[in-house]
Structure formats: C-alpha cells, structure tokens
Short mmCIF file of C-alpha atoms in Angstrom, two decimals:
data_model
loop_
_atom_site.label_atom_id
_atom_site.label_comp_id
_atom_site.label_asym_id
_atom_site.label_seq_id
_atom_site.Cartn_x
_atom_site.Cartn_y
_atom_site.Cartn_z
CA UNK A 1 0.00 0.00 0.00
CA UNK A 2 1.42 3.39 -0.99
CA UNK A 3 0.84 6.68 0.80
CA UNK A 4 0.40 9.89 -1.10
CA UNK A 5 3.31 12.26 -0.54
CA UNK A 6 1.07 14.66 1.39
CA UNK A 7 -0.18 11.93 3.69
CA UNK A 8 3.41 10.76 4.28
CA UNK A 9 4.44 14.32 5.24
CA UNK A 10 1.54 14.60 7.68
CA UNK A 11 2.38 11.19 9.18
CA UNK A 12 6.04 12.18 9.60
CA UNK A 13 5.02 15.45 11.27
CA UNK A 14 2.84 13.57 13.76
CA UNK A 15 5.61 11.04 14.48
CA UNK A 16 8.18 13.84 14.90
CA UNK A 17 5.91 15.77 17.25
CA UNK A 18 5.36 12.64 19.34
CA UNK A 19 9.07 11.79 19.46
CA UNK A 20 10.09 15.34 20.45
CA UNK A 21 7.44 15.76 23.16
CA UNK A 22 8.75 15.79 26.75
CA UNK A 23 8.65 12.31 28.24
CA UNK A 24 7.29 11.54 31.71
CA UNK A 25 9.69 9.98 34.19
CA UNK A 26 8.89 7.39 36.85
CA UNK A 27 8.29 10.18 39.39
CA UNK A 28 5.62 11.72 37.15
CA UNK A 29 7.68 14.82 36.25
CA UNK A 30 8.65 15.68 32.71
CA UNK A 31 12.23 15.60 31.50
CA UNK A 32 13.52 18.58 29.52
CA UNK A 33 12.96 18.55 25.79
CA UNK A 34 16.03 17.50 23.81
CA UNK A 35 17.20 18.99 20.53
CA UNK A 36 16.75 16.71 17.52
CA UNK A 37 20.30 17.41 16.30
CA UNK A 38 22.50 17.68 19.42
CA UNK A 39 20.23 15.86 21.88
CA UNK A 40 21.06 18.63 24.37
CA UNK A 41 18.34 20.27 26.48
CA UNK A 42 16.10 22.85 24.82
CA UNK A 43 15.96 25.62 25.83
CA UNK A 44 19.59 26.16 26.92
CA UNK A 45 21.99 29.08 27.14
CA UNK A 46 25.10 29.61 25.01
CA UNK A 47 27.13 32.68 24.05
CA UNK A 48 28.09 34.43 20.83
CA UNK A 49 31.60 33.32 19.87
CA UNK A 50 32.35 36.07 17.35
CA UNK A 51 32.13 39.85 17.22
CA UNK A 52 29.35 39.63 14.63
CA UNK A 53 26.60 37.08 14.17
CA UNK A 54 24.03 37.25 11.39
CA UNK A 55 20.53 36.44 12.60
CA UNK A 56 18.46 35.01 9.77
CA UNK A 57 14.75 34.58 9.25
CA UNK A 58 15.17 30.85 8.63
CA UNK A 59 17.77 28.08 8.96
CA UNK A 60 19.82 28.57 5.76
CA UNK A 61 22.05 31.07 3.97
CA UNK A 62 19.18 31.73 1.56
CA UNK A 63 17.08 33.31 4.28
CA UNK A 64 17.23 37.05 4.78
CA UNK A 65 19.40 38.55 7.54
CA UNK A 66 17.06 40.38 9.90
CA UNK A 67 19.77 41.83 12.17
CA UNK A 68 23.30 41.29 13.41
CA UNK A 69 24.37 40.55 16.99
CA UNK A 70 27.56 42.57 17.62
CA UNK A 71 28.70 41.75 21.16
CA UNK A 72 31.14 38.85 21.58
CA UNK A 73 30.20 36.76 24.60
CA UNK A 74 26.57 37.85 24.45
CA UNK A 75 24.38 35.21 26.12
CA UNK A 76 21.72 33.69 23.89
CA UNK A 77 19.04 31.12 24.56
CA UNK A 78 18.72 28.27 22.06
CA UNK A 79 15.07 27.47 21.47
CA UNK A 80 15.33 25.23 18.41
CA UNK A 81 17.67 23.25 16.17
CA UNK A 82 17.71 22.38 12.48
CA UNK A 83 20.83 20.88 10.91
CA UNK A 84 23.75 23.26 11.49
CA UNK A 85 21.40 26.06 12.56
CA UNK A 86 20.22 27.10 16.01
CA UNK A 87 17.16 29.19 16.72
CA UNK A 88 18.16 31.73 19.36
CA UNK A 89 16.81 34.72 21.23
CA UNK A 90 18.41 37.40 23.37
CA UNK A 91 17.19 38.81 26.67
CA UNK A 92 14.77 41.12 24.87
CA UNK A 93 13.19 38.17 23.05
CA UNK A 94 14.72 39.20 19.72
CA UNK A 95 15.93 36.22 17.76
CA UNK A 96 16.14 34.12 14.67
CA UNK A 97 18.44 31.49 13.20
CA UNK A 98 22.24 31.52 13.67
CA UNK A 99 24.81 29.09 12.27
CA UNK A 100 26.13 26.87 15.07
CA UNK A 101 29.76 27.83 14.33
CA UNK A 102 29.03 31.33 15.68
CA UNK A 103 28.03 29.97 19.10
CA UNK A 104 30.05 28.82 22.10
CA UNK A 105 29.15 26.67 25.07
CA UNK A 106 30.99 29.17 27.32
CA UNK A 107 28.46 30.54 29.77
CA UNK A 108 27.95 34.25 30.09
CA UNK A 109 25.20 36.43 31.50
CA UNK A 110 23.98 39.99 31.13
CA UNK A 111 23.59 42.10 34.22
CA UNK A 112 19.85 42.69 34.32
CA UNK A 113 19.62 45.18 37.20
CA UNK A 114 21.46 48.48 37.18
CA UNK A 115 24.22 48.91 39.76
CA UNK A 116 24.12 45.29 40.87
CA UNK A 117 26.64 44.76 43.66
CA UNK A 118 29.49 42.32 43.01
CA UNK A 119 30.48 40.85 46.39
CA UNK A 120 33.82 39.28 47.39
CA UNK A 121 31.92 36.19 48.61
CA UNK A 122 28.40 34.78 48.34
CA UNK A 123 27.21 36.86 51.28
CA UNK A 124 25.53 40.27 51.31
CA UNK A 125 27.64 41.17 54.37
CA UNK A 126 30.93 40.70 52.47
CA UNK A 127 32.94 43.46 50.81
CA UNK A 128 31.56 44.89 47.57
CA UNK A 129 34.15 44.67 44.79
CA UNK A 130 32.16 46.70 42.24
CA UNK A 131 28.74 47.83 41.12
CA UNK A 132 27.82 46.54 37.66
CA UNK A 133 25.67 48.50 35.23
CA UNK A 134 22.73 46.90 33.46
CA UNK A 135 23.80 45.45 30.12
CA UNK A 136 27.31 44.44 31.16
CA UNK A 137 28.29 40.98 29.90
CA UNK A 138 29.99 38.78 32.51
CA UNK A 139 31.48 35.31 32.21
CA UNK A 140 29.88 32.81 34.59
CA UNK A 141 32.49 30.85 36.54
CA UNK A 142 30.15 28.94 38.84
CA UNK A 143 26.56 29.10 40.10
CA UNK A 144 24.83 27.63 43.10
CA UNK A 145 21.13 27.80 43.79
CA UNK A 146 21.12 31.50 44.71
CA UNK A 147 24.53 32.98 43.82
CA UNK A 148 26.84 33.07 40.79
CA UNK A 149 30.55 33.84 40.67
CA UNK A 150 31.21 35.98 37.60
CA UNK A 151 34.10 37.81 35.99
CA UNK A 152 33.99 40.95 33.88
CA UNK A 153 36.74 43.35 32.89
CA UNK A 154 39.19 41.60 35.21
CA UNK A 155 36.92 41.97 38.23
CA UNK A 156 35.66 38.78 39.83
CA UNK A 157 32.97 38.37 42.45
CA UNK A 158 29.57 37.04 43.46
CA UNK A 159 26.10 38.29 42.60
CA UNK A 160 22.65 36.86 43.09
CA UNK A 161 20.98 35.07 40.17
CA UNK A 162 18.13 37.57 40.17
CA UNK A 163 20.64 40.15 38.85
CA UNK A 164 21.48 38.04 35.80
CA UNK A 165 19.94 37.02 32.48
CA UNK A 166 21.55 33.90 31.06
CA UNK A 167 21.14 31.38 33.87
CA UNK A 168 18.00 29.63 35.13
CA UNK A 169 16.81 30.06 38.72
CA UNK A 170 17.26 26.35 39.54
CA UNK A 171 20.42 25.82 37.46
CA UNK A 172 23.74 24.86 39.06
CA UNK A 173 26.95 25.45 37.09
CA UNK A 174 30.22 23.96 38.28
#
C-alpha cells in the first residue's frame, strides 16, 4: 500500500511531534525537551563566539538577515535546532536562526539590574568589589542555587541570580 506524498508528510510530522514531546519519568515529572540534532536540552543558554553574528529569518544562507548581533560573549538562549542552525533569542526576546559555528558553550550572562553589587563572597555582608551596570556581559564561573561567581573586565565576584539574564533560577553550574 502506498501513501500519497502529502499523507506521508503529515504522518512524519505527527511522528516527529510525538518523538520530540517531553517524556514523563517514573516520578511523574517531565524531563527537559532534547534537541533533535545535538540531543542537548532545549531551551539552553550559550554565548556568541564572534564579534558579529548574522541572525536570519530561517535556517539557511538563503534566508534574509534580519539583524546582526555585535557583542562577543553575548548570552543567547537556544530554542530550536535544524541541521547546522540554532534558533536563538536574546534577553529582549529578539531572535532568529544563527549558524552553530558562531556559538560557544561558554556561559555568560547579562547584568539585568542596574548597579548590581558584586560581592567578594556569596554573602551580602561581604565586601563589595564593584557595582555593575545593566547590560554588562559577565562570564559565569560557577553558580549555586542563589549565587553566581562571575568575571567581567578583570573583576571577579559574586552576585545573586536575580541580577542576571543567562542562567535559570534552579540551574547549578560547576
């Protein structure tokens, strides 16, 4: 028995949707969705590897460039995968498709609150090393449940996760 090409496409779409849906674990919770290409969690954070990254309307060189990310180390959230392309968005929700070679697994974050204190230890009673302006990009060295150790412009210290965009509230980075 032969399927029409349209019916085969619909059947494949249904199978793909079922295979990519989050799966329930024995405890009844759902595991994170995995990318069909890398099998890494989706969504996940990465950073821009280069000083310029073309953001396209679709996952190929034939698609129009909508804008260009121009900050090396800028944290981006991957929300989709297709071949060598990753669908990303920035902290403002602006996004599109970027070639995977422009992305790095190095974790960075953007300071989300103006004049966020950078402490010498993960304690609000410790010495303040600096105050960071909103929009500053910092490299994440480690994160616990409430605090992250970051480095920017040669200054290293601790800040609370609520001051950062680029790390999830329950995420631990070692």
